[in-house]
Amino acid sequence: MENCLFCSIINGSIPSAKVYEDEKTFAFRDIHPMAKTHVLVVPKTHVSSAADAADVPDDVLAACLRTCAKVAETEGISSSGFRIVSNSGPDACQSVPHLHFHVLGGQKLTESMA
Ligand code: AMP
């Protein structure tokens, strides 16, 4: 989608620190990491947020979760533990309107989720 930051990262017109890519998903390091490991996983097709999940094919949604798990494995945080967060809409402070999953770990995370 034109004028979408993450679509531009996926198509390479804006650089990123890529961690993983497959047919349906793209993963790259968050530019402002909030944990020792902080990777963003996005579907390659443009979807605004998790609120639009009903419009996303099941295989794409499943691929996103599998990529999160794969990233956790390759980052070495799979067994120690990690958190997956997807902010949707203003109350959740979503700042980039392209569905994305934060994969956070590499350290003890706080119990607070809000
Ligand atoms: P959210 O606030 O949940 O929408 O998450 C958007 C995330 O994108 C934030 O954690 C930002 O730090 C991150 N971000 C913004 N621009 C870039 C960029 N060019 N490369 C990597 N991460 C970015």
Short mmCIF file of C-alpha atoms and ligand atoms in Angstrom, two decimals:
data_model
loop_
_atom_site.label_atom_id
_atom_site.label_comp_id
_atom_site.label_asym_id
_atom_site.label_seq_id
_atom_site.Cartn_x
_atom_site.Cartn_y
_atom_site.Cartn_z
CA MET A 1 0.00 0.00 0.00
CA GLU A 2 1.28 3.45 -0.92
CA ASN A 3 2.45 5.65 1.97
CA CYS A 4 2.59 2.72 4.39
CA LEU A 5 5.88 2.60 6.31
CA PHE A 6 5.88 -1.17 6.77
CA CYS A 7 4.88 -1.83 3.13
CA SER A 8 7.92 0.29 2.17
CA ILE A 9 10.13 -1.75 4.50
CA ILE A 10 8.78 -4.99 3.02
CA ASN A 11 9.44 -3.85 -0.57
CA GLY A 12 12.91 -2.57 0.38
CA SER A 13 12.40 1.10 -0.44
CA ILE A 14 13.00 1.89 3.25
CA PRO A 15 15.90 -0.03 4.83
CA SER A 16 15.45 -2.29 7.83
CA ALA A 17 17.42 -4.80 9.86
CA LYS A 18 15.78 -7.90 8.40
CA VAL A 19 15.68 -10.98 10.61
CA TYR A 20 13.54 -13.34 8.51
CA GLU A 21 11.39 -13.39 5.39
CA ASP A 22 9.18 -15.93 3.69
CA GLU A 23 6.39 -15.88 1.12
CA LYS A 24 3.81 -14.38 3.48
CA THR A 25 5.70 -12.62 6.28
CA PHE A 26 8.61 -10.29 6.98
CA ALA A 27 10.46 -9.79 10.29
CA PHE A 28 12.83 -6.95 11.21
CA ARG A 29 14.31 -5.31 14.30
CA ASP A 30 12.32 -2.54 15.94
CA ILE A 31 14.14 0.77 15.52
CA HIS A 32 13.39 1.70 19.16
CA PRO A 33 13.80 -1.61 21.00
CA MET A 34 11.82 -1.94 24.23
CA ALA A 35 13.55 -5.16 25.26
CA LYS A 36 16.94 -6.75 24.61
CA THR A 37 15.28 -8.64 21.77
CA HIS A 38 12.55 -6.71 19.94
CA VAL A 39 11.53 -7.89 16.49
CA LEU A 40 8.48 -6.90 14.46
CA VAL A 41 6.65 -9.54 12.41
CA VAL A 42 4.32 -8.31 9.68
CA PRO A 43 2.20 -9.89 6.93
CA LYS A 44 3.42 -8.91 3.46
CA THR A 45 -0.09 -8.05 2.37
CA HIS A 46 -1.35 -4.79 3.83
CA VAL A 47 -3.77 -5.10 6.74
CA SER A 48 -4.32 -2.12 9.03
CA SER A 49 -4.53 -3.90 12.36
CA ALA A 50 -5.73 -6.95 14.25
CA ALA A 51 -9.20 -5.38 14.19
CA ASP A 52 -9.33 -6.36 10.50
CA ALA A 53 -8.36 -9.99 11.10
CA ALA A 54 -11.68 -11.16 9.62
CA ASP A 55 -10.44 -9.86 6.23
CA VAL A 56 -7.13 -11.73 6.41
CA PRO A 57 -6.78 -15.25 4.99
CA ASP A 58 -6.27 -17.90 7.68
CA ASP A 59 -2.97 -19.01 6.17
CA VAL A 60 -1.56 -15.48 6.48
CA LEU A 61 -2.62 -15.18 10.11
CA ALA A 62 -1.15 -18.59 10.88
CA ALA A 63 2.07 -17.67 9.06
CA CYS A 64 2.46 -14.58 11.26
CA LEU A 65 2.29 -16.65 14.45
CA ARG A 66 4.66 -19.27 13.02
CA THR A 67 7.13 -16.53 12.06
CA CYS A 68 6.97 -15.14 15.62
CA ALA A 69 7.87 -18.60 16.93
CA LYS A 70 10.61 -19.01 14.32
CA VAL A 71 12.10 -15.63 15.20
CA ALA A 72 12.04 -16.52 18.91
CA GLU A 73 13.89 -19.73 18.07
CA THR A 74 16.55 -18.07 15.92
CA GLU A 75 17.00 -15.24 18.45
CA GLY A 76 17.60 -17.86 21.14
CA ILE A 77 14.69 -16.81 23.37
CA SER A 78 12.30 -19.65 22.67
CA SER A 79 12.94 -21.65 25.84
CA SER A 80 13.66 -18.71 28.17
CA GLY A 81 10.38 -17.09 27.17
CA PHE A 82 9.07 -14.26 25.04
CA ARG A 83 6.01 -12.08 24.60
CA ILE A 84 3.98 -11.34 21.47
CA VAL A 85 2.10 -8.02 21.41
CA SER A 86 -0.08 -6.52 18.71
CA ASN A 87 -1.36 -2.99 19.36
CA SER A 88 -4.61 -2.17 17.59
CA GLY A 89 -6.05 1.33 17.47
CA PRO A 90 -5.59 4.51 19.50
CA ASP A 91 -6.21 3.17 23.02
CA ALA A 92 -3.47 0.62 22.42
CA CYS A 93 -1.16 3.37 21.03
CA GLN A 94 -0.79 1.72 17.62
CA SER A 95 1.54 4.07 15.74
CA VAL A 96 1.97 2.25 12.42
CA PRO A 97 -1.28 1.22 10.72
CA HIS A 98 0.00 -2.06 9.24
CA LEU A 99 -0.71 -5.19 11.31
CA HIS A 100 2.40 -6.16 13.25
CA PHE A 101 3.41 -8.40 16.10
CA HIS A 102 6.10 -7.28 18.55
CA VAL A 103 8.26 -10.23 19.63
CA LEU A 104 9.87 -9.22 22.91
CA GLY A 105 12.33 -11.10 25.08
CA GLY A 106 15.97 -11.71 25.93
CA GLN A 107 15.35 -10.49 29.47
CA LYS A 108 12.84 -10.88 32.29
CA LEU A 109 9.73 -8.97 31.17
CA THR A 110 7.40 -7.13 33.54
CA GLU A 111 4.16 -8.76 34.68
CA SER A 112 2.23 -5.65 33.66
CA MET A 113 0.54 -5.92 30.30
CA ALA A 114 -1.23 -2.56 30.38
P1 AMP B 1 3.10 0.23 17.39
O1 AMP B 1 3.35 1.45 18.23
O2 AMP B 1 2.56 -0.94 18.12
O3 AMP B 1 2.28 0.59 16.16
O4 AMP B 1 4.51 -0.26 16.87
C1 AMP B 1 5.19 0.34 15.82
C2 AMP B 1 6.64 0.07 16.04
O5 AMP B 1 7.33 0.36 14.84
C3 AMP B 1 7.29 0.91 17.15
O6 AMP B 1 7.78 0.06 18.16
C4 AMP B 1 8.41 1.65 16.41
O7 AMP B 1 9.59 1.76 17.18
C5 AMP B 1 8.62 0.78 15.19
N1 AMP B 1 9.18 1.45 14.04
C6 AMP B 1 8.80 2.66 13.52
N2 AMP B 1 9.52 2.94 12.43
C7 AMP B 1 10.38 1.89 12.25
C8 AMP B 1 11.40 1.61 11.29
N3 AMP B 1 11.68 2.43 10.27
N4 AMP B 1 12.08 0.45 11.42
C9 AMP B 1 11.82 -0.40 12.45
N5 AMP B 1 10.86 -0.18 13.37
C10 AMP B 1 10.16 0.96 13.27
#
